[in-house]
CSV table of C-alpha atoms in Angstrom, one decimal:
chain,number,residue,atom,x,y,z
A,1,UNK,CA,46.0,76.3,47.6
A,2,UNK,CA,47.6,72.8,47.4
A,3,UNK,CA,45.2,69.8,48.2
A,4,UNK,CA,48.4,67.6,49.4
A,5,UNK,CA,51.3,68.8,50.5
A,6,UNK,CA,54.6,67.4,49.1
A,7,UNK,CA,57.5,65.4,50.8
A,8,UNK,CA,60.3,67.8,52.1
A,9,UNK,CA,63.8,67.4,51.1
A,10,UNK,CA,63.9,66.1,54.9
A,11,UNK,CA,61.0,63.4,54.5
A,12,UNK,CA,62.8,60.1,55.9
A,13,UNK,CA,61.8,58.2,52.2
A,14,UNK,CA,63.4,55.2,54.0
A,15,UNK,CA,61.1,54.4,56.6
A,16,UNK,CA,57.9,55.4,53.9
A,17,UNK,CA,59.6,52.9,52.1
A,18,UNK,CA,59.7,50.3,55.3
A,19,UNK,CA,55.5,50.8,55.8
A,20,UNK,CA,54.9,50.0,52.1
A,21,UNK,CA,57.2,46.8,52.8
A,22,UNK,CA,55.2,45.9,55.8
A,23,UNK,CA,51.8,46.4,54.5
A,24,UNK,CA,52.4,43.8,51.7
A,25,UNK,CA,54.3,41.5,53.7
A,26,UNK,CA,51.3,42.0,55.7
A,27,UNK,CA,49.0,41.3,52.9
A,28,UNK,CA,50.9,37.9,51.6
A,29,UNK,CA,51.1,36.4,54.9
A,30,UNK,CA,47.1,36.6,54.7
A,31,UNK,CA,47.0,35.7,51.5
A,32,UNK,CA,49.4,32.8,52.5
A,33,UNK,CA,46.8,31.6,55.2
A,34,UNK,CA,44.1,31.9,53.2
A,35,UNK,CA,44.8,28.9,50.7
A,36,UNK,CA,44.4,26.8,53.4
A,37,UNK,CA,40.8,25.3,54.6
A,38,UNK,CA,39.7,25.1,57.9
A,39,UNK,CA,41.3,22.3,60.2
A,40,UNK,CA,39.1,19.1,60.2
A,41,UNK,CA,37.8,17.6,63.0
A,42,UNK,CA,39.9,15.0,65.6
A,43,UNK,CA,40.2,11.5,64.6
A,44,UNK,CA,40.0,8.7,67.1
A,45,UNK,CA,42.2,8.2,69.4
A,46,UNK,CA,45.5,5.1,67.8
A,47,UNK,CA,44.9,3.3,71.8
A,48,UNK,CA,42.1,3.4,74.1
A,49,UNK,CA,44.4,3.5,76.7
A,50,UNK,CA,48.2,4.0,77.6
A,51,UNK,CA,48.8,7.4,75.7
A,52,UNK,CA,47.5,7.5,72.2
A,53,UNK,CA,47.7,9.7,69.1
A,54,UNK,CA,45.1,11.9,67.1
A,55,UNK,CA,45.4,13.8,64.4
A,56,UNK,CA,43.6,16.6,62.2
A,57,UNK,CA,44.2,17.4,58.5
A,58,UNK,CA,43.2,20.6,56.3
A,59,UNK,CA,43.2,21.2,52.5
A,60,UNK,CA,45.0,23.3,49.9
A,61,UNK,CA,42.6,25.0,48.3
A,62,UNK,CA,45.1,27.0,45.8
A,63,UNK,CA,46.0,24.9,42.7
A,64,UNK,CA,50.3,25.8,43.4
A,65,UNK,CA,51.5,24.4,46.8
A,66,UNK,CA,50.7,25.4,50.6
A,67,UNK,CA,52.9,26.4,52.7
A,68,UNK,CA,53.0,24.8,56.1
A,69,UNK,CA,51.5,21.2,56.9
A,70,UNK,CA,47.9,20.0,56.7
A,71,UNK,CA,48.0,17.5,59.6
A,72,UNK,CA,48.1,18.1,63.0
A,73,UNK,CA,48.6,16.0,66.2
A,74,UNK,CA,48.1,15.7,69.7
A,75,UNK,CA,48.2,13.0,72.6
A,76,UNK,CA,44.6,10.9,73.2
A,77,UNK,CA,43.7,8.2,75.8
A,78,UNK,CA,46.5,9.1,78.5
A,79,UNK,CA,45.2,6.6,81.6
A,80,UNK,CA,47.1,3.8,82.3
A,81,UNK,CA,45.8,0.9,80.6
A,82,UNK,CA,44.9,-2.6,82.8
A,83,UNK,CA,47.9,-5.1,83.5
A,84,UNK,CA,46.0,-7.8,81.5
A,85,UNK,CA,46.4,-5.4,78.2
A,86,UNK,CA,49.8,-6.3,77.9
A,87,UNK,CA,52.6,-4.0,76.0
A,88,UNK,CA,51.4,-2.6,73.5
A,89,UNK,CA,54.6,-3.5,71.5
A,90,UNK,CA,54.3,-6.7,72.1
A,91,UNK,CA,50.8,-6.7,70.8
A,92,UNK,CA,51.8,-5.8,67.3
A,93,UNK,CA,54.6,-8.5,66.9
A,94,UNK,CA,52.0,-11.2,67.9
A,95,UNK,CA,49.5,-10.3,65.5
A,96,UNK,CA,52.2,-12.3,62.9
A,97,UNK,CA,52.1,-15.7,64.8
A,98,UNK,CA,49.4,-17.0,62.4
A,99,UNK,CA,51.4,-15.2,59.3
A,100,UNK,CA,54.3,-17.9,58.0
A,101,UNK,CA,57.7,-16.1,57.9
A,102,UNK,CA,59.6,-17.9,55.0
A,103,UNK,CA,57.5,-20.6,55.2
A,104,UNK,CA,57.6,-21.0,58.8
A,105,UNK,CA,55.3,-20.3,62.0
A,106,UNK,CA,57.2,-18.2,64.7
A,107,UNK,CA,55.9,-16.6,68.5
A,108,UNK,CA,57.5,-13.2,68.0
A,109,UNK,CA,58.7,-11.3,70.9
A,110,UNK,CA,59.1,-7.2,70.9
A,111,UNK,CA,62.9,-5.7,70.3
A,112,UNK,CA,62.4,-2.3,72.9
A,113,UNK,CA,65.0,0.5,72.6
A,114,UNK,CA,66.3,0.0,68.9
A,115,UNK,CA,68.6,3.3,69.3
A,116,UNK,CA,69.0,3.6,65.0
A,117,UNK,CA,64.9,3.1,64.3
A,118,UNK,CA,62.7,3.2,67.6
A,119,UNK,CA,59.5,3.6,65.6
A,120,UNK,CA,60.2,0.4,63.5
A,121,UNK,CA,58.2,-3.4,65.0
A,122,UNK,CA,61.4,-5.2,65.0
A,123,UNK,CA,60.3,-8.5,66.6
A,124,UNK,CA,62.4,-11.8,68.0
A,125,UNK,CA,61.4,-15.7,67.3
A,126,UNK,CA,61.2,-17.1,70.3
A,127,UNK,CA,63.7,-19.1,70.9
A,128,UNK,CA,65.6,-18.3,68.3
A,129,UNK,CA,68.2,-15.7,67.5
A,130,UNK,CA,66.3,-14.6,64.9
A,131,UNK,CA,65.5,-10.6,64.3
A,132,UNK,CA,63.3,-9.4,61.8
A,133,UNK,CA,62.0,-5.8,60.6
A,134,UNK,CA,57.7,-7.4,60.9
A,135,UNK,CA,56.8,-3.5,59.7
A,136,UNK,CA,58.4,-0.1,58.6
A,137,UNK,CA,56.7,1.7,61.7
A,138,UNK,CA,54.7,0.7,64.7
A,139,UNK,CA,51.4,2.0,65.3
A,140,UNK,CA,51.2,5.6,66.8
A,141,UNK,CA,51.4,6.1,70.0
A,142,UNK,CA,53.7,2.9,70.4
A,143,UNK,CA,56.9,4.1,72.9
A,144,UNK,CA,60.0,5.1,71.4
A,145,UNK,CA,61.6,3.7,74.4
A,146,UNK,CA,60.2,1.7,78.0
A,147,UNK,CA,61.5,4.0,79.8
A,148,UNK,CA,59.8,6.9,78.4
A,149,UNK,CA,56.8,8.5,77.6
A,150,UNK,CA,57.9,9.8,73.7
A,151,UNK,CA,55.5,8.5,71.4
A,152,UNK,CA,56.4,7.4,67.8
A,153,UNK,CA,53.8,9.3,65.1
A,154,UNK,CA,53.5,8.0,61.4
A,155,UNK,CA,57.0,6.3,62.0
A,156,UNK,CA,58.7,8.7,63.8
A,157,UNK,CA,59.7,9.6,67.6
A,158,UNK,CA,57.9,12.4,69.0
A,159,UNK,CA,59.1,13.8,72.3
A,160,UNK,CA,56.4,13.8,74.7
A,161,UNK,CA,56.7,15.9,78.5
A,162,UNK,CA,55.6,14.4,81.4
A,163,UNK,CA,52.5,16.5,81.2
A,164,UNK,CA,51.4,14.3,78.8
A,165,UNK,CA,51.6,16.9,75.6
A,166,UNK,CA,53.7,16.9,72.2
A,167,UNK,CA,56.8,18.7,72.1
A,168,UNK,CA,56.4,19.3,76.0
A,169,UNK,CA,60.3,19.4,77.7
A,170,UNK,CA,58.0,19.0,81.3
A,171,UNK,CA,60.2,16.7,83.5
A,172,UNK,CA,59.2,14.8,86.9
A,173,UNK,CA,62.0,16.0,89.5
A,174,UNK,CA,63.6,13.6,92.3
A,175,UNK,CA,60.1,13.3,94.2
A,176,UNK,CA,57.9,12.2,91.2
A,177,UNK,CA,56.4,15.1,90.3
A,178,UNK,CA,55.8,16.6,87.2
A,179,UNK,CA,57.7,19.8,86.6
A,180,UNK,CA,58.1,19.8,90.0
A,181,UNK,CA,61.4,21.4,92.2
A,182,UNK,CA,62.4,18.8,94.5
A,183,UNK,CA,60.8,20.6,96.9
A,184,UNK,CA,57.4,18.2,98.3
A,185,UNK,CA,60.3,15.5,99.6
A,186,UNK,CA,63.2,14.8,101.2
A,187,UNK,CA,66.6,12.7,101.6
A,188,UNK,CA,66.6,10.9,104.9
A,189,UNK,CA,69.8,9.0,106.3
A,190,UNK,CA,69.9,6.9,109.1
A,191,UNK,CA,68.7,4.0,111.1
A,192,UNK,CA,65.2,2.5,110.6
A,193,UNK,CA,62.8,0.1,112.8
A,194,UNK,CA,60.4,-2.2,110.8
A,195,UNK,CA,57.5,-2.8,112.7
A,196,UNK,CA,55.7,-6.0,111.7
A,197,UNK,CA,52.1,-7.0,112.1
A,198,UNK,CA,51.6,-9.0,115.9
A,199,UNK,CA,49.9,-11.2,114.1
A,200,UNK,CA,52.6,-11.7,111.7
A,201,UNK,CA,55.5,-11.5,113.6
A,202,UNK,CA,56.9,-10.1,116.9
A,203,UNK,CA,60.2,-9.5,116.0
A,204,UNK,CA,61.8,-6.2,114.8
A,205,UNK,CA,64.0,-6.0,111.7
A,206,UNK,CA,66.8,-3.3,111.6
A,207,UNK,CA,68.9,-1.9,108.9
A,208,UNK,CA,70.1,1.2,107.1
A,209,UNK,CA,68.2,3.4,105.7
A,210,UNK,CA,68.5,5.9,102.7
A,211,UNK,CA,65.7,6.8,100.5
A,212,UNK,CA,63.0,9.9,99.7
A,213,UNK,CA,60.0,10.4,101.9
A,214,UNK,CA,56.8,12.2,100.9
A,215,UNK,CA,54.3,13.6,103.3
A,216,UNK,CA,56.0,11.0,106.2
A,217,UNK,CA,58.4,11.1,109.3
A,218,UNK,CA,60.8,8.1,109.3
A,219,UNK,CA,61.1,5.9,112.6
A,220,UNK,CA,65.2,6.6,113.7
A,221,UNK,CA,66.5,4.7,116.2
């Protein structure tokens, strides 16, 4: 009696051949992942305030090359920081007032919305017409742009959603609200009566009207 029994002519070689594929693409890919270390710790927060940047790193431990990366980030410090802090921009270009460009003493002012290098501190002397490139790349978390919440990391632009997270496409719709669907306001036309204060004024001021309300019924006259 046979202790295995063979492959008939019928056996479908090609899919045997598939498994043995799988179970050593299945076995490199852990072999892959285990060169690496575990991930490290968070680092501080770039900004204690305004939207920030931390990061993570892990080691090779093979002597031939990893694949992947071994640093990781994500956003820190996401409050809104006090008006007194100033822009955080502008912060970085006057920390080289007291450092003589070609022999000089300049008040540098922040150039916002460089469309060719966002994440590079290209400051203005003030007064002047003068541009000049203070540092390759601004400190992370710095804004890409003012009108935006994408971040620049180790010198370059990371798109940030409005929920606050990397790589995030979350939008705020027409009423503010963040990946929201337009649907918590409305577009109201039409007359509207200002009423002032009595102690203030008595008068009333009219005029047209055309704007989004939220959670509010308009006065129409």
């Amino acid at each position: 009696m046979e202790c295995c029994r063979r492959a008939t002519p019928g056996t479908p070689l090609l899919f045997l051949a598939f498994l043995l594929l799988s179970s050593r693409t299945a076995r490199s890919e852990e072999d892959r992942d285990g060169l690496w270390d575990a991930w490290g710790p968070w680092s501080e927060c770039s900004r204690t305030c305004g939207g920030g940047a931390s990061y993570s790193l892990r080691r090779c431990l093979s002597n031939k090359s990893c694949e992947g990366r071994n640093i990781r980030y994500r956003t820190c410090s996401n409050v809104d920081c006090p008006p007194e802090a100033g822009d955080f921009r502008a912060q970085q270009c006057s920390a080289h007032n007291d450092v003589k460009h070609h022999g000089q003493f300049y008040e540098w002012l922040p150039v916002s919305n460089d469309p060719d290098n966002p994440c590079s501190l290209k400051c203005q002397a003030k007064g002047t017409t003068l541009v000049v490139e203070l540092a390759p790349k601004v400190l992370d978390g710095t804004r890409c742009y003012t009108e935006s919440l994408d971040m620049c990391i180790s010198g370059l632009c990371q798109i940030v959603g409005c929920d606050h997270q990397l790589g995030s496409t979350m939008k705020e719709d027409n009423c503010g609200v963040c990946n929201g669907d337009g649907s918590t306001c409305r577009l109201v036309r039409g007359q509207y009566k200002s009423q002032l204060s009595a102690t203030k004024c008595k008068t009333h001021k009219h005029g047209q009207s055309l704007g989004l309300l939220a959670n509010s019924s308009p006065l129409i006259s």
